[in-house]
Amino acid sequence: DTRVRRRLCELVGTYPNGVVPLTQEEPAAMAGTSRATVNRVLRDESKRGAVAHQRGRVTILDANDLARRCRR
C-alpha cells in the first residue's frame, strides 16, 4: 500500500494540476503490485479525501495528506 502511495506522490510533481492520467494497471506496474491493490488504495484515499479516481485518471486533492501516509 505504501509503495502505491509513494508512486502517486512522485507523480503529482509531474502533473502540477494534480490530474494524473493513468489507468490502475500503470501505478500497479510502477509499484510492483497488483491492480487490485491499487484499487483498494485509491478507494481508501478517496474516502479520506486525498484523491478522486475516475476511469483513466487519478486526481490528487490533498498531496500533503497523501505524503504523510507515504512516510509511515
GROMACS .gro file of N, CA, C and O in nm:
model
  288
    1ASP      N    1   0.082  -0.120   0.000
    1ASP     CA    2   0.000   0.000   0.000
    1ASP      C    3   0.086   0.126   0.000
    1ASP      O    4   0.058   0.221  -0.072
    2THR      N    5   0.191   0.126   0.080
    2THR     CA    6   0.279   0.242   0.086
    2THR      C    7   0.349   0.265  -0.047
    2THR      O    8   0.367   0.380  -0.088
    3ARG      N    9   0.384   0.157  -0.116
    3ARG     CA   10   0.451   0.173  -0.246
    3ARG      C   11   0.360   0.243  -0.346
    3ARG      O   12   0.406   0.329  -0.423
    4VAL      N   13   0.233   0.211  -0.343
    4VAL     CA   14   0.137   0.276  -0.434
    4VAL      C   15   0.126   0.424  -0.398
    4VAL      O   16   0.130   0.510  -0.487
    5ARG      N   17   0.114   0.453  -0.270
    5ARG     CA   18   0.105   0.593  -0.227
    5ARG      C   19   0.231   0.672  -0.267
    5ARG      O   20   0.222   0.787  -0.309
    6ARG      N   21   0.346   0.609  -0.252
    6ARG     CA   22   0.470   0.677  -0.290
    6ARG      C   23   0.474   0.708  -0.438
    6ARG      O   24   0.517   0.816  -0.479
    7ARG      N   25   0.429   0.614  -0.521
    7ARG     CA   26   0.426   0.640  -0.665
    7ARG      C   27   0.332   0.755  -0.697
    7ARG      O   28   0.364   0.840  -0.780
    8LEU      N   29   0.218   0.761  -0.630
    8LEU     CA   30   0.125   0.872  -0.653
    8LEU      C   31   0.188   1.004  -0.611
    8LEU      O   32   0.173   1.105  -0.679
    9CYS      N   33   0.259   1.003  -0.499
    9CYS     CA   34   0.328   1.125  -0.453
    9CYS      C   35   0.433   1.170  -0.553
    9CYS      O   36   0.448   1.290  -0.577
   10GLU      N   37   0.505   1.075  -0.611
   10GLU     CA   38   0.605   1.109  -0.712
   10GLU      C   39   0.539   1.167  -0.837
   10GLU      O   40   0.589   1.263  -0.896
   11LEU      N   41   0.427   1.110  -0.876
   11LEU     CA   42   0.360   1.153  -0.998
   11LEU      C   43   0.298   1.290  -0.986
   11LEU      O   44   0.288   1.363  -1.085
   12VAL      N   45   0.254   1.328  -0.868
   12VAL     CA   46   0.188   1.458  -0.853
   12VAL      C   47   0.284   1.572  -0.888
   12VAL      O   48   0.242   1.675  -0.938
   13GLY      N   49   0.414   1.552  -0.869
   13GLY     CA   50   0.512   1.653  -0.909
   13GLY      C   51   0.524   1.668  -1.059
   13GLY      O   52   0.558   1.774  -1.110
   14THR      N   53   0.493   1.563  -1.131
   14THR     CA   54   0.500   1.564  -1.277
   14THR      C   55   0.377   1.633  -1.338
   14THR      O   56   0.386   1.690  -1.445
   15TYR      N   57   0.266   1.624  -1.268
   15TYR     CA   58   0.140   1.682  -1.316
   15TYR      C   59   0.096   1.790  -1.220
   15TYR      O   60   0.027   1.764  -1.122
   16PRO      N   61   0.136   1.915  -1.244
   16PRO     CA   62   0.113   2.023  -1.148
   16PRO      C   63  -0.035   2.048  -1.115
   16PRO      O   64  -0.065   2.094  -1.005
   17ASN      N   65  -0.125   2.015  -1.204
   17ASN     CA   66  -0.267   2.037  -1.173
   17ASN      C   67  -0.325   1.924  -1.088
   17ASN      O   68  -0.441   1.928  -1.050
   18GLY      N   69  -0.243   1.822  -1.061
   18GLY     CA   70  -0.286   1.712  -0.976
   18GLY      C   71  -0.364   1.603  -1.047
   18GLY      O   72  -0.398   1.503  -0.986
   19VAL      N   73  -0.390   1.619  -1.175
   19VAL     CA   74  -0.462   1.517  -1.251
   19VAL      C   75  -0.360   1.426  -1.318
   19VAL      O   76  -0.286   1.468  -1.407
   20VAL      N   77  -0.355   1.302  -1.273
   20VAL     CA   78  -0.258   1.205  -1.323
   20VAL      C   79  -0.331   1.110  -1.419
   20VAL      O   80  -0.416   1.032  -1.376
   21PRO      N   81  -0.301   1.118  -1.550
   21PRO     CA   82  -0.373   1.037  -1.648
   21PRO      C   83  -0.318   0.894  -1.659
   21PRO      O   84  -0.243   0.861  -1.750
   22LEU      N   85  -0.356   0.811  -1.563
   22LEU     CA   86  -0.309   0.672  -1.561
   22LEU      C   87  -0.423   0.576  -1.531
   22LEU      O   88  -0.512   0.609  -1.453
   23THR      N   89  -0.415   0.459  -1.590
   23THR     CA   90  -0.507   0.353  -1.551
   23THR      C   91  -0.452   0.286  -1.425
   23THR      O   92  -0.337   0.309  -1.388
   24GLN      N   93  -0.528   0.202  -1.361
   24GLN     CA   94  -0.483   0.136  -1.239
   24GLN      C   95  -0.368   0.039  -1.266
   24GLN      O   96  -0.287   0.013  -1.177
   25GLU      N   97  -0.359  -0.012  -1.386
   25GLU     CA   98  -0.251  -0.105  -1.420
   25GLU      C   99  -0.115  -0.036  -1.416
   25GLU      O  100  -0.016  -0.097  -1.377
   26GLU      N  101  -0.110   0.090  -1.458
   26GLU     CA  102   0.019   0.159  -1.466
   26GLU      C  103   0.082   0.185  -1.329
   26GLU      O  104   0.199   0.150  -1.309
   27PRO      N  105   0.011   0.242  -1.231
   27PRO     CA  106   0.074   0.255  -1.099
   27PRO      C  107   0.103   0.119  -1.034
   27PRO      O  108   0.198   0.105  -0.959
   28ALA      N  109   0.023   0.018  -1.069
   28ALA     CA  110   0.050  -0.116  -1.016
   28ALA      C  111   0.184  -0.166  -1.067
   28ALA      O  112   0.264  -0.220  -0.989
   29ALA      N  113   0.210  -0.147  -1.195
   29ALA     CA  114   0.339  -0.188  -1.251
   29ALA      C  115   0.454  -0.108  -1.191
   29ALA      O  116   0.559  -0.164  -1.159
   30MET      N  117   0.434   0.022  -1.171
   30MET     CA  118   0.539   0.106  -1.113
   30MET      C  119   0.570   0.066  -0.969
   30MET      O  120   0.684   0.075  -0.926
   31ALA      N  121   0.467   0.026  -0.896
   31ALA     CA  122   0.484  -0.008  -0.754
   31ALA      C  123   0.514  -0.156  -0.734
   31ALA      O  124   0.542  -0.200  -0.622
   32GLY      N  125   0.510  -0.234  -0.841
   32GLY     CA  126   0.535  -0.377  -0.829
   32GLY      C  127   0.427  -0.450  -0.750
   32GLY      O  128   0.454  -0.537  -0.670
   33THR      N  129   0.303  -0.411  -0.776
   33THR     CA  130   0.190  -0.471  -0.704
   33THR      C  131   0.077  -0.499  -0.803
   33THR      O  132   0.092  -0.480  -0.922
   34SER      N  133  -0.036  -0.541  -0.752
   34SER     CA  134  -0.148  -0.576  -0.839
   34SER      C  135  -0.243  -0.458  -0.860
   34SER      O  136  -0.244  -0.363  -0.781
   35ARG      N  137  -0.323  -0.469  -0.965
   35ARG     CA  138  -0.426  -0.367  -0.989
   35ARG      C  139  -0.526  -0.364  -0.874
   35ARG      O  140  -0.576  -0.258  -0.837
   36ALA      N  141  -0.555  -0.480  -0.816
   36ALA     CA  142  -0.648  -0.487  -0.704
   36ALA      C  143  -0.596  -0.407  -0.584
   36ALA      O  144  -0.674  -0.340  -0.515
   37THR      N  145  -0.465  -0.413  -0.561
   37THR     CA  146  -0.407  -0.335  -0.451
   37THR      C  147  -0.420  -0.186  -0.480
   37THR      O  148  -0.456  -0.108  -0.391
   38VAL      N  149  -0.391  -0.146  -0.603
   38VAL     CA  150  -0.406  -0.004  -0.641
   38VAL      C  151  -0.551   0.039  -0.621
   38VAL      O  152  -0.578   0.146  -0.566
   39ASN      N  153  -0.644  -0.043  -0.663
   39ASN     CA  154  -0.786  -0.012  -0.648
   39ASN      C  155  -0.821   0.007  -0.500
   39ASN      O  156  -0.890   0.103  -0.465
   40ARG      N  157  -0.773  -0.081  -0.415
   40ARG     CA  158  -0.800  -0.070  -0.271
   40ARG      C  159  -0.741   0.058  -0.212
   40ARG      O  160  -0.806   0.129  -0.136
   41VAL      N  161  -0.617   0.090  -0.250
   41VAL     CA  162  -0.552   0.212  -0.200
   41VAL      C  163  -0.627   0.336  -0.249
   41VAL      O  164  -0.652   0.430  -0.172
   42LEU      N  165  -0.667   0.337  -0.376
   42LEU     CA  166  -0.740   0.452  -0.429
   42LEU      C  167  -0.875   0.470  -0.360
   42LEU      O  168  -0.915   0.582  -0.329
   43ARG      N  169  -0.944   0.360  -0.332
   43ARG     CA  170  -1.072   0.369  -0.259
   43ARG      C  171  -1.050   0.426  -0.120
   43ARG      O  172  -1.124   0.513  -0.074
   44ASP      N  173  -0.945   0.377  -0.052
   44ASP     CA  174  -0.913   0.425   0.082
   44ASP      C  175  -0.879   0.574   0.080
   44ASP      O  176  -0.930   0.652   0.162
   45GLU      N  177  -0.795   0.613  -0.012
   45GLU     CA  178  -0.755   0.754  -0.021
   45GLU      C  179  -0.871   0.842  -0.065
   45GLU      O  180  -0.881   0.957  -0.023
   46SER      N  181  -0.959   0.789  -0.144
   46SER     CA  182  -1.078   0.863  -0.185
   46SER      C  183  -1.168   0.890  -0.064
   46SER      O  184  -1.219   1.001  -0.046
   47LYS      N  185  -1.186   0.789   0.021
   47LYS     CA  186  -1.266   0.806   0.143
   47LYS      C  187  -1.204   0.910   0.236
   47LYS      O  188  -1.275   0.983   0.305
   48ARG      N  189  -1.072   0.918   0.236
   48ARG     CA  190  -1.001   1.016   0.320
   48ARG      C  191  -1.001   1.155   0.258
   48ARG      O  192  -0.960   1.252   0.322
   49GLY      N  193  -1.040   1.165   0.132
   49GLY     CA  194  -1.045   1.294   0.064
   49GLY      C  195  -0.914   1.336   0.000
   49GLY      O  196  -0.899   1.451  -0.041
   50ALA      N  197  -0.817   1.245  -0.007
   50ALA     CA  198  -0.687   1.279  -0.063
   50ALA      C  199  -0.683   1.267  -0.216
   50ALA      O  200  -0.606   1.337  -0.281
   51VAL      N  201  -0.764   1.177  -0.271
   51VAL     CA  202  -0.767   1.160  -0.416
   51VAL      C  203  -0.911   1.142  -0.463
   51VAL      O  204  -1.000   1.108  -0.385
   52ALA      N  205  -0.930   1.163  -0.591
   52ALA     CA  206  -1.054   1.127  -0.659
   52ALA      C  207  -1.010   1.043  -0.777
   52ALA      O  208  -0.913   1.077  -0.845
   53HIS      N  209  -1.075   0.931  -0.799
   53HIS     CA  210  -1.035   0.849  -0.913
   53HIS      C  211  -1.153   0.824  -1.004
   53HIS      O  212  -1.265   0.803  -0.960
   54GLN      N  213  -1.122   0.834  -1.131
   54GLN     CA  214  -1.217   0.810  -1.237
   54GLN      C  215  -1.147   0.723  -1.340
   54GLN      O  216  -1.026   0.705  -1.334
   55ARG      N  217  -1.222   0.673  -1.431
   55ARG     CA  218  -1.163   0.586  -1.533
   55ARG      C  219  -1.049   0.658  -1.605
   55ARG      O  220  -1.068   0.764  -1.664
   56GLY      N  221  -0.930   0.601  -1.598
   56GLY     CA  222  -0.816   0.653  -1.672
   56GLY      C  223  -0.745   0.770  -1.609
   56GLY      O  224  -0.651   0.824  -1.669
   57ARG      N  225  -0.784   0.810  -1.488
   57ARG     CA  226  -0.712   0.921  -1.423
   57ARG      C  227  -0.736   0.922  -1.273
   57ARG      O  228  -0.838   0.877  -1.224
   58VAL      N  229  -0.637   0.978  -1.206
   58VAL     CA  230  -0.643   0.997  -1.061
   58VAL      C  231  -0.616   1.144  -1.037
   58VAL      O  232  -0.519   1.200  -1.089
   59THR      N  233  -0.701   1.209  -0.959
   59THR     CA  234  -0.679   1.349  -0.923
   59THR      C  235  -0.634   1.355  -0.778
   59THR      O  236  -0.703   1.306  -0.688
   60ILE      N  237  -0.517   1.412  -0.756
   60ILE     CA  238  -0.464   1.427  -0.621
   60ILE      C  239  -0.525   1.555  -0.563
   60ILE      O  240  -0.500   1.664  -0.610
   61LEU      N  241  -0.607   1.540  -0.461
   61LEU     CA  242  -0.676   1.653  -0.400
   61LEU      C  243  -0.600   1.710  -0.280
   61LEU      O  244  -0.607   1.829  -0.254
   62ASP      N  245  -0.531   1.623  -0.207
   62ASP     CA  246  -0.455   1.666  -0.089
   62ASP      C  247  -0.321   1.594  -0.087
   62ASP      O  248  -0.306   1.490  -0.023
   63ALA      N  249  -0.224   1.652  -0.157
   63ALA     CA  250  -0.093   1.589  -0.170
   63ALA      C  251  -0.022   1.579  -0.035
   63ALA      O  252   0.049   1.482  -0.010
   64ASN      N  253  -0.040   1.678   0.051
   64ASN     CA  254   0.026   1.675   0.182
   64ASN      C  255  -0.025   1.560   0.268
   64ASN      O  256   0.053   1.491   0.334
   65ASP      N  257  -0.154   1.539   0.268
   65ASP     CA  258  -0.213   1.429   0.345
   65ASP      C  259  -0.164   1.295   0.290
   65ASP      O  260  -0.126   1.206   0.367
   66LEU      N  261  -0.162   1.282   0.160
   66LEU     CA  262  -0.114   1.160   0.096
   66LEU      C  263   0.033   1.138   0.131
   66LEU      O  264   0.075   1.027   0.165
   67ALA      N  265   0.114   1.244   0.126
   67ALA     CA  266   0.257   1.234   0.156
   67ALA      C  267   0.281   1.189   0.300
   67ALA      O  268   0.375   1.114   0.327
   68ARG      N  269   0.199   1.234   0.393
   68ARG     CA  270   0.214   1.190   0.532
   68ARG      C  271   0.201   1.039   0.545
   68ARG      O  272   0.275   0.977   0.620
   69ARG      N  273   0.110   0.981   0.473
   69ARG     CA  274   0.093   0.836   0.478
   69ARG      C  275   0.203   0.762   0.402
   69ARG      O  276   0.227   0.645   0.427
   70CYS      N  277   0.273   0.830   0.313
   70CYS     CA  278   0.386   0.768   0.241
   70CYS      C  279   0.504   0.747   0.334
   70CYS      O  280   0.586   0.659   0.312
   71ARG      N  281   0.516   0.830   0.435
   71ARG     CA  282   0.632   0.824   0.524
   71ARG      C  283   0.619   0.720   0.633
   71ARG      O  284   0.712   0.699   0.709
   72ARG      N  285   0.507   0.656   0.645
   72ARG     CA  286   0.488   0.558   0.752
   72ARG      C  287   0.565   0.433   0.728
   72ARG      O  288   0.596   0.393   0.622
   0.00000   0.00000   0.00000
